[in-house]
C-alpha cells in the first residue's frame, strides 16, 4: 500500500487538525531591542507602555536569589511543593487548591483542553483578553460572544440567555477582573449571579494587585464551579520568566494533576517567585507607586481634549480617541520611542491603551500627546 509513488502524492499538511485551518498566527509586537535599533535610540530611552509590564521589575532580592542558586542542572519539583506553600500564604488559600503554571496563559490553555472538545462552546465577553477565544478555538470549541456594555461592564442577562440557549454546549465562561484592556472591575453581585449558571467560571485576576477591591481567590473554597487565575507577570514584574497559577476547587485540582506536564514551571521562575514572595514590602511598594501614577496618568490624559480615558483598576488606562486616528497617534509616538497599544476593532474602535510607567515615562508620553 505505501508504495514510493503513493508516498510522493501524500500531503503531510492534510494530517493537521482541522481547527488550525481557521486560526491566524498571533500578531507579535516588535521586540523592543529591535525597535531600539530601528529608531536609533538606546534601549534605556524607549518608553515601553504597550504590554502592561511592571517598569520597576522584580525586587533586587529576586535578582540576587537567581544569581546565587546552584542547582539549575536539576529538574524542578513536579509537585512544586515549596512554591505552592508560599503562594498559599500569599493568596490566602490552602496549597491543596493552588497549581502553578508556565504563565497564566498555560493555565488558560490547560483549562480549555480539559473542558472543551469539538461541539462545545465558551462564552467570551469582548472587548477582553484575546487568549480565551484563541485557546477555545484551538481546542475545537465555538466562541459565543456576549459583548460588554458602553461602560465595559458585562451583560449578565445576555450571558445567562447565551448559556441557557446553548443546551449544555457552553462549558466555560471567561470573566476578567480587572478587565484587560478596559480596567473594569466585575461587581460582586454580578459574579455571584453568574456563578449560579451550570458552567465553569474562569475568573482571570491577572491585575488584581492593582485593584481597589479584594481578590476573589478564597471564593473557590465555596464555589465548585470557579477557578481564579493569577500571574507574576504584572505586579511582580517577571513577565519574562513566565509564572502564573490557578486557584481551583479540590475536584478540579485532581484533574489538573493528571493533566499537567511534570516540569511545566522552570527552576528560575520558581526561585524568582519564592524570593519575590519573601520580599512583599518591595512588591507592595511598587504596586503603590504604580497606583499613584495611574491616577496622575489618568488625570493628565483627561486634560487632553481629544482623549477620553476610562477609569481603571489595573496598571493601564484605555482611551477613546476622537477627531483623529489612534493608529496615527500610535505611530507618531513610536517614532519618538514611546510604545503604546492601539485598537481598531468592534468595541475598541479608535482606542489606545497606555500602561502605567514610571513618573518620567508618564511625562514623556503626556508631553508627546499634548503636542499633537
Ligand atoms: C497579561 C495577562 C495574562 C497573561 O499572564 P501570563 O502569566 O504572562 O501568561 C492573563 N490574563 C490577562 C487578562 C492578561 O492581561
mmCIF file of C-alpha atoms and ligand atoms in Angstrom:
data_model
loop_
_atom_site.group_PDB
_atom_site.id
_atom_site.type_symbol
_atom_site.label_atom_id
_atom_site.label_comp_id
_atom_site.label_asym_id
_atom_site.label_seq_id
_atom_site.Cartn_x
_atom_site.Cartn_y
_atom_site.Cartn_z
ATOM 1 C CA UNK A 1 0.000 0.000 0.000
ATOM 2 C CA UNK A 2 2.648 2.553 0.960
ATOM 3 C CA UNK A 3 4.424 2.467 -2.348
ATOM 4 C CA UNK A 4 7.012 5.090 -3.173
ATOM 5 C CA UNK A 5 4.512 6.516 -5.683
ATOM 6 C CA UNK A 6 1.741 6.906 -3.063
ATOM 7 C CA UNK A 7 4.163 8.478 -0.639
ATOM 8 C CA UNK A 8 5.169 11.104 -3.192
ATOM 9 C CA UNK A 9 1.492 12.123 -3.658
ATOM 10 C CA UNK A 10 0.857 12.309 0.025
ATOM 11 C CA UNK A 11 0.483 15.777 1.535
ATOM 12 C CA UNK A 12 1.617 15.872 5.154
ATOM 13 C CA UNK A 13 -0.385 19.064 5.676
ATOM 14 C CA UNK A 14 -3.596 17.052 5.413
ATOM 15 C CA UNK A 15 -2.733 15.431 8.754
ATOM 16 C CA UNK A 16 -3.047 18.685 10.710
ATOM 17 C CA UNK A 17 -6.169 19.110 12.889
ATOM 18 C CA UNK A 18 -8.952 20.980 11.093
ATOM 19 C CA UNK A 19 -9.337 23.580 13.852
ATOM 20 C CA UNK A 20 -5.991 25.068 12.880
ATOM 21 C CA UNK A 21 -7.113 25.957 9.375
ATOM 22 C CA UNK A 22 -9.376 28.716 10.717
ATOM 23 C CA UNK A 23 -6.820 30.198 13.096
ATOM 24 C CA UNK A 24 -4.484 33.071 12.461
ATOM 25 C CA UNK A 25 -0.995 33.256 13.919
ATOM 26 C CA UNK A 26 -0.597 35.592 16.897
ATOM 27 C CA UNK A 27 0.427 39.080 15.752
ATOM 28 C CA UNK A 28 3.653 39.614 17.641
ATOM 29 C CA UNK A 29 4.697 43.014 18.922
ATOM 30 C CA UNK A 30 8.114 44.155 17.695
ATOM 31 C CA UNK A 31 10.710 43.211 20.344
ATOM 32 C CA UNK A 32 11.917 46.462 21.846
ATOM 33 C CA UNK A 33 15.567 45.601 21.235
ATOM 34 C CA UNK A 34 14.686 45.525 17.508
ATOM 35 C CA UNK A 35 12.776 48.770 17.743
ATOM 36 C CA UNK A 36 15.616 50.457 19.580
ATOM 37 C CA UNK A 37 17.903 49.539 16.682
ATOM 38 C CA UNK A 38 15.365 50.640 14.081
ATOM 39 C CA UNK A 39 14.834 54.037 15.691
ATOM 40 C CA UNK A 40 18.483 54.511 16.588
ATOM 41 C CA UNK A 41 17.536 55.057 20.226
ATOM 42 C CA UNK A 42 19.249 53.322 23.153
ATOM 43 C CA UNK A 43 17.018 50.785 24.960
ATOM 44 C CA UNK A 44 17.076 52.929 28.094
ATOM 45 C CA UNK A 45 15.306 55.705 26.179
ATOM 46 C CA UNK A 46 12.483 53.536 24.897
ATOM 47 C CA UNK A 47 9.306 54.149 26.877
ATOM 48 C CA UNK A 48 7.606 50.761 26.744
ATOM 49 C CA UNK A 49 3.968 51.195 27.753
ATOM 50 C CA UNK A 50 2.367 48.653 25.408
ATOM 51 C CA UNK A 51 2.239 45.363 27.326
ATOM 52 C CA UNK A 52 1.319 46.200 30.944
ATOM 53 C CA UNK A 53 4.696 45.093 32.233
ATOM 54 C CA UNK A 54 5.977 46.412 35.540
ATOM 55 C CA UNK A 55 8.628 49.072 34.749
ATOM 56 C CA UNK A 56 10.308 48.572 38.132
ATOM 57 C CA UNK A 57 10.954 44.876 37.521
ATOM 58 C CA UNK A 58 11.414 42.400 40.346
ATOM 59 C CA UNK A 59 12.938 43.152 43.759
ATOM 60 C CA UNK A 60 16.758 43.255 43.934
ATOM 61 C CA UNK A 61 16.427 40.204 46.223
ATOM 62 C CA UNK A 62 14.962 38.286 43.257
ATOM 63 C CA UNK A 63 17.988 39.016 41.058
ATOM 64 C CA UNK A 64 20.304 38.025 43.916
ATOM 65 C CA UNK A 65 18.434 34.764 44.504
ATOM 66 C CA UNK A 66 18.621 33.888 40.795
ATOM 67 C CA UNK A 67 22.362 34.551 40.721
ATOM 68 C CA UNK A 68 23.036 32.628 43.927
ATOM 69 C CA UNK A 69 21.048 29.489 43.031
ATOM 70 C CA UNK A 70 23.285 26.500 42.368
ATOM 71 C CA UNK A 71 21.077 23.732 41.019
ATOM 72 C CA UNK A 72 19.948 24.761 37.554
ATOM 73 C CA UNK A 73 21.175 21.369 36.279
ATOM 74 C CA UNK A 74 18.493 19.583 38.353
ATOM 75 C CA UNK A 75 14.877 19.147 37.149
ATOM 76 C CA UNK A 76 12.214 21.132 39.003
ATOM 77 C CA UNK A 77 9.980 19.572 41.678
ATOM 78 C CA UNK A 78 6.967 18.323 39.679
ATOM 79 C CA UNK A 79 4.711 18.894 42.717
ATOM 80 C CA UNK A 80 6.044 22.443 43.209
ATOM 81 C CA UNK A 81 5.599 21.934 46.952
ATOM 82 C CA UNK A 82 7.611 24.877 48.306
ATOM 83 C CA UNK A 83 6.217 27.284 45.719
ATOM 84 C CA UNK A 84 2.631 26.160 46.367
ATOM 85 C CA UNK A 85 3.100 26.708 50.129
ATOM 86 C CA UNK A 86 4.424 30.228 49.514
ATOM 87 C CA UNK A 87 1.602 31.007 47.080
ATOM 88 C CA UNK A 88 -0.925 29.700 49.626
ATOM 89 C CA UNK A 89 0.326 32.163 52.246
ATOM 90 C CA UNK A 90 0.208 34.997 49.691
ATOM 91 C CA UNK A 91 -3.213 34.196 48.211
ATOM 92 C CA UNK A 92 -4.832 33.159 51.498
ATOM 93 C CA UNK A 93 -5.994 29.779 50.165
ATOM 94 C CA UNK A 94 -4.602 26.339 51.189
ATOM 95 C CA UNK A 95 -1.847 24.977 48.926
ATOM 96 C CA UNK A 96 -4.045 21.974 48.000
ATOM 97 C CA UNK A 97 -6.031 24.421 45.892
ATOM 98 C CA UNK A 98 -3.122 26.042 44.054
ATOM 99 C CA UNK A 99 -1.384 24.949 40.886
ATOM 100 C CA UNK A 100 1.488 26.974 39.342
ATOM 101 C CA UNK A 101 1.795 27.186 35.573
ATOM 102 C CA UNK A 102 4.056 28.498 32.813
ATOM 103 C CA UNK A 103 2.365 31.891 32.916
ATOM 104 C CA UNK A 104 -1.372 32.247 33.439
ATOM 105 C CA UNK A 105 -1.528 31.568 29.703
ATOM 106 C CA UNK A 106 -0.600 27.916 30.238
ATOM 107 C CA UNK A 107 -3.417 27.508 32.782
ATOM 108 C CA UNK A 108 -5.892 29.018 30.307
ATOM 109 C CA UNK A 109 -4.784 26.541 27.672
ATOM 110 C CA UNK A 110 -4.958 23.613 30.124
ATOM 111 C CA UNK A 111 -8.493 24.549 31.195
ATOM 112 C CA UNK A 112 -9.626 24.756 27.584
ATOM 113 C CA UNK A 113 -8.157 21.368 26.795
ATOM 114 C CA UNK A 114 -9.602 19.786 29.960
ATOM 115 C CA UNK A 115 -13.151 21.051 29.424
ATOM 116 C CA UNK A 116 -13.590 21.550 25.680
ATOM 117 C CA UNK A 117 -13.914 19.378 22.647
ATOM 118 C CA UNK A 118 -15.448 19.761 19.217
ATOM 119 C CA UNK A 119 -19.088 20.847 19.506
ATOM 120 C CA UNK A 120 -18.570 22.602 22.854
ATOM 121 C CA UNK A 121 -18.572 26.354 23.329
ATOM 122 C CA UNK A 122 -17.299 29.086 25.624
ATOM 123 C CA UNK A 123 -18.811 32.439 26.498
ATOM 124 C CA UNK A 124 -16.364 35.265 25.930
ATOM 125 C CA UNK A 125 -17.116 38.902 26.888
ATOM 126 C CA UNK A 126 -15.300 41.165 24.440
ATOM 127 C CA UNK A 127 -13.608 43.519 24.398
ATOM 128 C CA UNK A 128 -11.307 41.472 26.601
ATOM 129 C CA UNK A 129 -8.069 39.492 26.659
ATOM 130 C CA UNK A 130 -7.588 37.605 23.391
ATOM 131 C CA UNK A 131 -6.284 34.298 24.714
ATOM 132 C CA UNK A 132 -9.674 32.945 25.844
ATOM 133 C CA UNK A 133 -11.119 32.765 22.350
ATOM 134 C CA UNK A 134 -7.781 31.697 20.894
ATOM 135 C CA UNK A 135 -7.356 28.733 23.273
ATOM 136 C CA UNK A 136 -11.001 27.738 22.954
ATOM 137 C CA UNK A 137 -10.820 27.649 19.160
ATOM 138 C CA UNK A 138 -7.603 25.696 19.335
ATOM 139 C CA UNK A 139 -9.430 23.143 21.464
ATOM 140 C CA UNK A 140 -12.096 22.892 18.750
ATOM 141 C CA UNK A 141 -14.798 24.842 20.598
ATOM 142 C CA UNK A 142 -17.042 27.626 19.394
ATOM 143 C CA UNK A 143 -16.815 31.119 20.856
ATOM 144 C CA UNK A 144 -20.119 32.727 21.840
ATOM 145 C CA UNK A 145 -19.507 36.451 22.181
ATOM 146 C CA UNK A 146 -21.555 38.400 24.699
ATOM 147 C CA UNK A 147 -20.441 41.993 24.287
ATOM 148 C CA UNK A 148 -19.758 44.317 27.174
ATOM 149 C CA UNK A 149 -21.847 47.471 27.542
ATOM 150 C CA UNK A 150 -20.617 51.012 26.810
ATOM 151 C CA UNK A 151 -19.009 51.231 30.271
ATOM 152 C CA UNK A 152 -17.259 47.884 29.601
ATOM 153 C CA UNK A 153 -19.357 46.049 32.192
ATOM 154 C CA UNK A 154 -20.549 42.510 31.425
ATOM 155 C CA UNK A 155 -24.144 41.920 30.339
ATOM 156 C CA UNK A 156 -25.271 39.402 32.953
ATOM 157 C CA UNK A 157 -28.736 38.786 31.485
ATOM 158 C CA UNK A 158 -27.309 38.196 27.999
ATOM 159 C CA UNK A 159 -24.711 35.768 29.376
ATOM 160 C CA UNK A 160 -27.476 33.844 31.153
ATOM 161 C CA UNK A 161 -29.500 33.679 27.949
ATOM 162 C CA UNK A 162 -26.491 32.534 25.916
ATOM 163 C CA UNK A 163 -25.658 29.749 28.376
ATOM 164 C CA UNK A 164 -29.232 28.524 28.689
ATOM 165 C CA UNK A 165 -29.841 28.696 24.922
ATOM 166 C CA UNK A 166 -26.761 26.568 24.270
ATOM 167 C CA UNK A 167 -28.398 23.484 25.838
ATOM 168 C CA UNK A 168 -25.266 22.466 27.706
ATOM 169 C CA UNK A 169 -22.770 23.237 24.949
ATOM 170 C CA UNK A 170 -21.242 26.185 26.827
ATOM 171 C CA UNK A 171 -18.750 24.674 29.264
ATOM 172 C CA UNK A 172 -16.625 27.675 30.207
ATOM 173 C CA UNK A 173 -17.400 31.319 30.958
ATOM 174 C CA UNK A 174 -14.382 33.636 30.945
ATOM 175 C CA UNK A 175 -14.516 36.715 33.149
ATOM 176 C CA UNK A 176 -11.683 39.161 33.779
ATOM 177 C CA UNK A 177 -11.449 41.422 36.801
ATOM 178 C CA UNK A 178 -9.976 43.944 36.356
ATOM 179 C CA UNK A 179 -10.661 43.520 32.649
ATOM 180 C CA UNK A 180 -7.948 43.971 30.014
ATOM 181 C CA UNK A 181 -7.987 46.380 28.126
ATOM 182 C CA UNK A 182 -10.673 48.408 29.928
ATOM 183 C CA UNK A 183 -9.520 48.164 33.562
ATOM 184 C CA UNK A 184 -13.111 47.457 34.683
ATOM 185 C CA UNK A 185 -13.869 45.679 37.972
ATOM 186 C CA UNK A 186 -16.518 42.930 37.981
ATOM 187 C CA UNK A 187 -19.010 43.742 40.775
ATOM 188 C CA UNK A 188 -19.627 41.137 43.462
ATOM 189 C CA UNK A 189 -23.369 40.759 42.831
ATOM 190 C CA UNK A 190 -22.749 40.046 39.118
ATOM 191 C CA UNK A 191 -20.145 37.376 39.841
ATOM 192 C CA UNK A 192 -22.468 35.743 42.392
ATOM 193 C CA UNK A 193 -25.284 35.703 39.864
ATOM 194 C CA UNK A 194 -23.086 34.224 37.106
ATOM 195 C CA UNK A 195 -21.776 31.509 39.439
ATOM 196 C CA UNK A 196 -25.324 30.112 39.554
ATOM 197 C CA UNK A 197 -25.036 29.106 35.895
ATOM 198 C CA UNK A 198 -24.279 25.464 35.024
ATOM 199 C CA UNK A 199 -20.818 26.322 33.628
ATOM 200 C CA UNK A 200 -17.259 26.546 34.890
ATOM 201 C CA UNK A 201 -16.423 30.187 35.580
ATOM 202 C CA UNK A 202 -12.805 31.155 34.881
ATOM 203 C CA UNK A 203 -12.091 34.420 36.690
ATOM 204 C CA UNK A 204 -8.855 35.969 35.419
ATOM 205 C CA UNK A 205 -7.291 38.176 38.102
ATOM 206 C CA UNK A 206 -4.033 38.985 36.305
ATOM 207 C CA UNK A 207 -4.258 42.622 37.520
ATOM 208 C CA UNK A 208 -5.924 42.137 40.900
ATOM 209 C CA UNK A 209 -2.986 43.536 42.887
ATOM 210 C CA UNK A 210 -3.668 46.945 41.304
ATOM 211 C CA UNK A 211 -7.394 46.905 42.059
ATOM 212 C CA UNK A 212 -9.183 48.921 44.714
ATOM 213 C CA UNK A 213 -11.140 45.794 45.656
ATOM 214 C CA UNK A 214 -10.021 42.471 47.204
ATOM 215 C CA UNK A 215 -9.353 39.274 45.221
ATOM 216 C CA UNK A 216 -11.980 36.531 44.994
ATOM 217 C CA UNK A 217 -9.341 33.779 45.385
ATOM 218 C CA UNK A 218 -10.995 32.401 48.541
ATOM 219 C CA UNK A 219 -14.320 32.069 46.722
ATOM 220 C CA UNK A 220 -13.069 28.809 45.166
ATOM 221 C CA UNK A 221 -13.476 27.228 48.610
ATOM 222 C CA UNK A 222 -17.238 27.878 48.437
ATOM 223 C CA UNK A 223 -17.872 27.529 44.686
ATOM 224 C CA UNK A 224 -17.227 24.226 42.936
ATOM 225 C CA UNK A 225 -17.539 25.889 39.514
ATOM 226 C CA UNK A 226 -14.998 28.694 39.980
ATOM 227 C CA UNK A 227 -11.316 28.857 39.108
ATOM 228 C CA UNK A 228 -9.277 32.024 39.714
ATOM 229 C CA UNK A 229 -6.144 32.792 37.695
ATOM 230 C CA UNK A 230 -3.253 34.947 38.862
ATOM 231 C CA UNK A 231 0.182 35.828 37.472
ATOM 232 C CA UNK A 232 3.655 37.099 38.362
ATOM 233 C CA UNK A 233 3.880 38.932 35.024
ATOM 234 C CA UNK A 234 2.212 42.181 36.018
ATOM 235 C CA UNK A 235 2.522 43.220 39.705
ATOM 236 C CA UNK A 236 5.559 41.017 40.457
ATOM 237 C CA UNK A 237 7.456 42.188 37.372
ATOM 238 C CA UNK A 238 8.746 38.884 35.998
ATOM 239 C CA UNK A 239 6.770 38.544 32.756
ATOM 240 C CA UNK A 240 9.909 37.238 31.042
ATOM 241 C CA UNK A 241 10.196 34.293 33.436
ATOM 242 C CA UNK A 242 6.616 33.044 32.838
ATOM 243 C CA UNK A 243 4.855 32.169 36.066
ATOM 244 C CA UNK A 244 1.152 32.084 36.806
ATOM 245 C CA UNK A 245 -1.117 29.965 38.974
ATOM 246 C CA UNK A 246 -4.630 28.664 39.163
ATOM 247 C CA UNK A 247 -6.660 28.628 42.378
ATOM 248 C CA UNK A 248 -9.077 25.756 41.992
ATOM 249 C CA UNK A 249 -11.715 23.709 43.796
ATOM 250 C CA UNK A 250 -10.367 20.369 45.096
ATOM 251 C CA UNK A 251 -12.072 18.232 42.438
ATOM 252 C CA UNK A 252 -10.501 20.275 39.636
ATOM 253 C CA UNK A 253 -7.060 20.008 41.235
ATOM 254 C CA UNK A 254 -7.375 16.217 40.935
ATOM 255 C CA UNK A 255 -7.996 16.568 37.179
ATOM 256 C CA UNK A 256 -5.172 19.071 36.738
ATOM 257 C CA UNK A 257 -2.696 16.762 38.486
ATOM 258 C CA UNK A 258 -3.499 14.101 35.882
ATOM 259 C CA UNK A 259 -3.239 16.600 33.077
ATOM 260 C CA UNK A 260 -0.222 18.737 33.889
ATOM 261 C CA UNK A 261 3.247 18.313 32.390
ATOM 262 C CA UNK A 262 5.610 17.376 35.246
ATOM 263 C CA UNK A 263 8.134 20.143 34.553
ATOM 264 C CA UNK A 264 5.820 22.920 33.349
ATOM 265 C CA UNK A 265 7.310 25.507 35.715
ATOM 266 C CA UNK A 266 11.045 26.027 35.392
ATOM 267 C CA UNK A 267 13.524 26.377 38.234
ATOM 268 C CA UNK A 268 14.427 30.026 37.527
ATOM 269 C CA UNK A 269 10.770 31.098 37.693
ATOM 270 C CA UNK A 270 10.382 29.142 40.942
ATOM 271 C CA UNK A 271 13.464 30.708 42.554
ATOM 272 C CA UNK A 272 12.341 34.176 41.458
ATOM 273 C CA UNK A 273 8.776 33.720 42.708
ATOM 274 C CA UNK A 274 9.927 32.434 46.112
ATOM 275 C CA UNK A 275 12.289 35.398 46.513
ATOM 276 C CA UNK A 276 9.573 37.770 45.379
ATOM 277 C CA UNK A 277 7.129 36.379 47.955
ATOM 278 C CA UNK A 278 9.767 36.742 50.700
ATOM 279 C CA UNK A 279 10.014 40.459 49.895
ATOM 280 C CA UNK A 280 6.391 41.529 49.864
ATOM 281 C CA UNK A 281 7.397 45.011 51.076
ATOM 282 C CA UNK A 282 9.034 45.612 47.701
ATOM 283 C CA UNK A 283 6.041 44.202 45.800
ATOM 284 C CA UNK A 284 3.556 46.331 47.769
ATOM 285 C CA UNK A 285 5.739 49.420 47.376
ATOM 286 C CA UNK A 286 5.944 49.112 43.557
ATOM 287 C CA UNK A 287 2.218 48.411 43.322
ATOM 288 C CA UNK A 288 1.536 51.505 45.466
ATOM 289 C CA UNK A 289 3.805 53.634 43.249
ATOM 290 C CA UNK A 290 2.020 52.392 40.111
ATOM 291 C CA UNK A 291 -1.414 53.047 41.600
ATOM 292 C CA UNK A 292 -0.401 56.612 42.445
ATOM 293 C CA UNK A 293 0.987 57.024 38.958
ATOM 294 C CA UNK A 294 -2.204 55.618 37.426
ATOM 295 C CA UNK A 295 -4.158 58.475 38.978
ATOM 296 C CA UNK A 296 -1.665 61.031 37.666
ATOM 297 C CA UNK A 297 -1.672 59.465 34.173
ATOM 298 C CA UNK A 298 -5.481 59.352 34.109
ATOM 299 C CA UNK A 299 -5.825 62.993 35.161
ATOM 300 C CA UNK A 300 -3.255 64.138 32.613
ATOM 301 C CA UNK A 301 -4.963 62.163 29.828
ATOM 302 C CA UNK A 302 -8.343 63.612 30.774
ATOM 303 C CA UNK A 303 -6.943 67.102 30.276
ATOM 304 C CA UNK A 304 -6.108 66.289 26.635
ATOM 305 C CA UNK A 305 -9.145 67.362 24.565
ATOM 306 C CA UNK A 306 -9.145 64.510 22.024
ATOM 307 C CA UNK A 307 -8.806 61.720 24.613
ATOM 308 C CA UNK A 308 -11.444 60.117 26.832
ATOM 309 C CA UNK A 309 -9.683 57.877 29.379
ATOM 310 C CA UNK A 310 -11.639 55.079 31.087
ATOM 311 C CA UNK A 311 -11.470 54.701 34.859
ATOM 312 C CA UNK A 312 -9.104 51.778 35.525
ATOM 313 C CA UNK A 313 -8.381 49.414 38.419
ATOM 314 C CA UNK A 314 -5.374 47.928 36.605
ATOM 315 C CA UNK A 315 -1.908 49.165 35.583
ATOM 316 C CA UNK A 316 -3.079 50.670 32.287
ATOM 317 C CA UNK A 317 -5.565 53.220 31.011
ATOM 318 C CA UNK A 318 -7.746 52.767 27.921
ATOM 319 C CA UNK A 319 -8.532 55.941 25.977
ATOM 320 C CA UNK A 320 -11.075 56.584 23.287
ATOM 321 C CA UNK A 321 -9.578 58.901 20.653
ATOM 322 C CA UNK A 322 -11.882 61.356 18.895
ATOM 323 C CA UNK A 323 -11.302 63.552 15.875
ATOM 324 C CA UNK A 324 -8.043 61.860 14.900
ATOM 325 C CA UNK A 325 -6.662 58.443 14.168
ATOM 326 C CA UNK A 326 -5.499 56.313 17.097
ATOM 327 C CA UNK A 327 -3.264 54.430 14.688
ATOM 328 C CA UNK A 328 -1.563 57.656 13.558
ATOM 329 C CA UNK A 329 -1.025 58.598 17.211
ATOM 330 C CA UNK A 330 0.470 55.208 17.987
ATOM 331 C CA UNK A 331 2.825 55.506 15.016
ATOM 332 C CA UNK A 332 3.867 59.073 15.832
ATOM 333 C CA UNK A 333 4.595 58.069 19.437
ATOM 334 C CA UNK A 334 6.620 55.125 18.187
ATOM 335 C CA UNK A 335 8.836 57.470 16.145
ATOM 336 C CA UNK A 336 9.704 59.125 19.446
ATOM 337 C CA UNK A 337 10.462 55.787 21.098
ATOM 338 C CA UNK A 338 7.181 55.629 23.033
ATOM 339 C CA UNK A 339 5.240 52.386 22.697
ATOM 340 C CA UNK A 340 1.500 52.108 23.377
ATOM 341 C CA UNK A 341 -1.159 49.639 22.262
ATOM 342 C CA UNK A 342 -3.749 50.737 19.747
ATOM 343 C CA UNK A 343 -7.009 49.058 18.736
ATOM 344 C CA UNK A 344 -9.331 49.372 15.814
ATOM 345 C CA UNK A 345 -11.888 46.656 16.263
ATOM 346 C CA UNK A 346 -15.516 46.436 17.360
ATOM 347 C CA UNK A 347 -15.968 47.742 20.897
ATOM 348 C CA UNK A 348 -12.496 49.284 20.783
ATOM 349 C CA UNK A 349 -12.767 51.453 17.735
ATOM 350 C CA UNK A 350 -10.018 54.081 17.562
ATOM 351 C CA UNK A 351 -8.613 53.425 21.050
ATOM 352 C CA UNK A 352 -5.193 53.416 22.650
ATOM 353 C CA UNK A 353 -4.153 51.636 25.834
ATOM 354 C CA UNK A 354 -1.279 53.093 27.825
ATOM 355 C CA UNK A 355 0.405 51.058 30.561
ATOM 356 C CA UNK A 356 1.272 52.859 33.780
ATOM 357 C CA UNK A 357 5.010 53.518 33.864
ATOM 358 C CA UNK A 358 7.472 55.461 35.972
ATOM 359 C CA UNK A 359 6.720 59.181 36.539
ATOM 360 C CA UNK A 360 9.284 60.244 33.945
ATOM 361 C CA UNK A 361 7.688 57.881 31.407
ATOM 362 C CA UNK A 362 4.264 59.407 32.085
ATOM 363 C CA UNK A 363 5.812 62.837 31.499
ATOM 364 C CA UNK A 364 7.248 61.731 28.133
ATOM 365 C CA UNK A 365 4.003 60.237 26.826
ATOM 366 C CA UNK A 366 1.834 63.118 28.068
ATOM 367 C CA UNK A 367 4.160 65.728 26.583
ATOM 368 C CA UNK A 368 4.082 63.955 23.219
ATOM 369 C CA UNK A 369 0.284 63.561 23.284
ATOM 370 C CA UNK A 370 -0.205 67.246 24.148
ATOM 371 C CA UNK A 371 1.980 68.258 21.222
ATOM 372 C CA UNK A 372 -0.299 66.594 18.619
HETATM 373 C C1 LIG B 1 -1.140 39.507 30.824
HETATM 374 C C2 LIG B 1 -2.393 38.748 31.009
HETATM 375 C C3 LIG B 1 -2.383 37.374 31.267
HETATM 376 C C4 LIG B 1 -1.161 36.535 30.993
HETATM 377 O O1 LIG B 1 -0.388 36.319 32.057
HETATM 378 P P1 LIG B 1 0.945 35.449 31.891
HETATM 379 O O2 LIG B 1 1.095 34.948 33.283
HETATM 380 O O3 LIG B 1 2.016 36.386 31.476
HETATM 381 O O4 LIG B 1 0.708 34.351 30.915
HETATM 382 C C5 LIG B 1 -3.560 36.726 31.574
HETATM 383 N N1 LIG B 1 -4.725 37.406 31.572
HETATM 384 C C6 LIG B 1 -4.788 38.715 31.305
HETATM 385 C C7 LIG B 1 -6.093 39.404 31.328
HETATM 386 C C8 LIG B 1 -3.624 39.406 30.991
HETATM 387 O O5 LIG B 1 -3.700 40.695 30.628
#
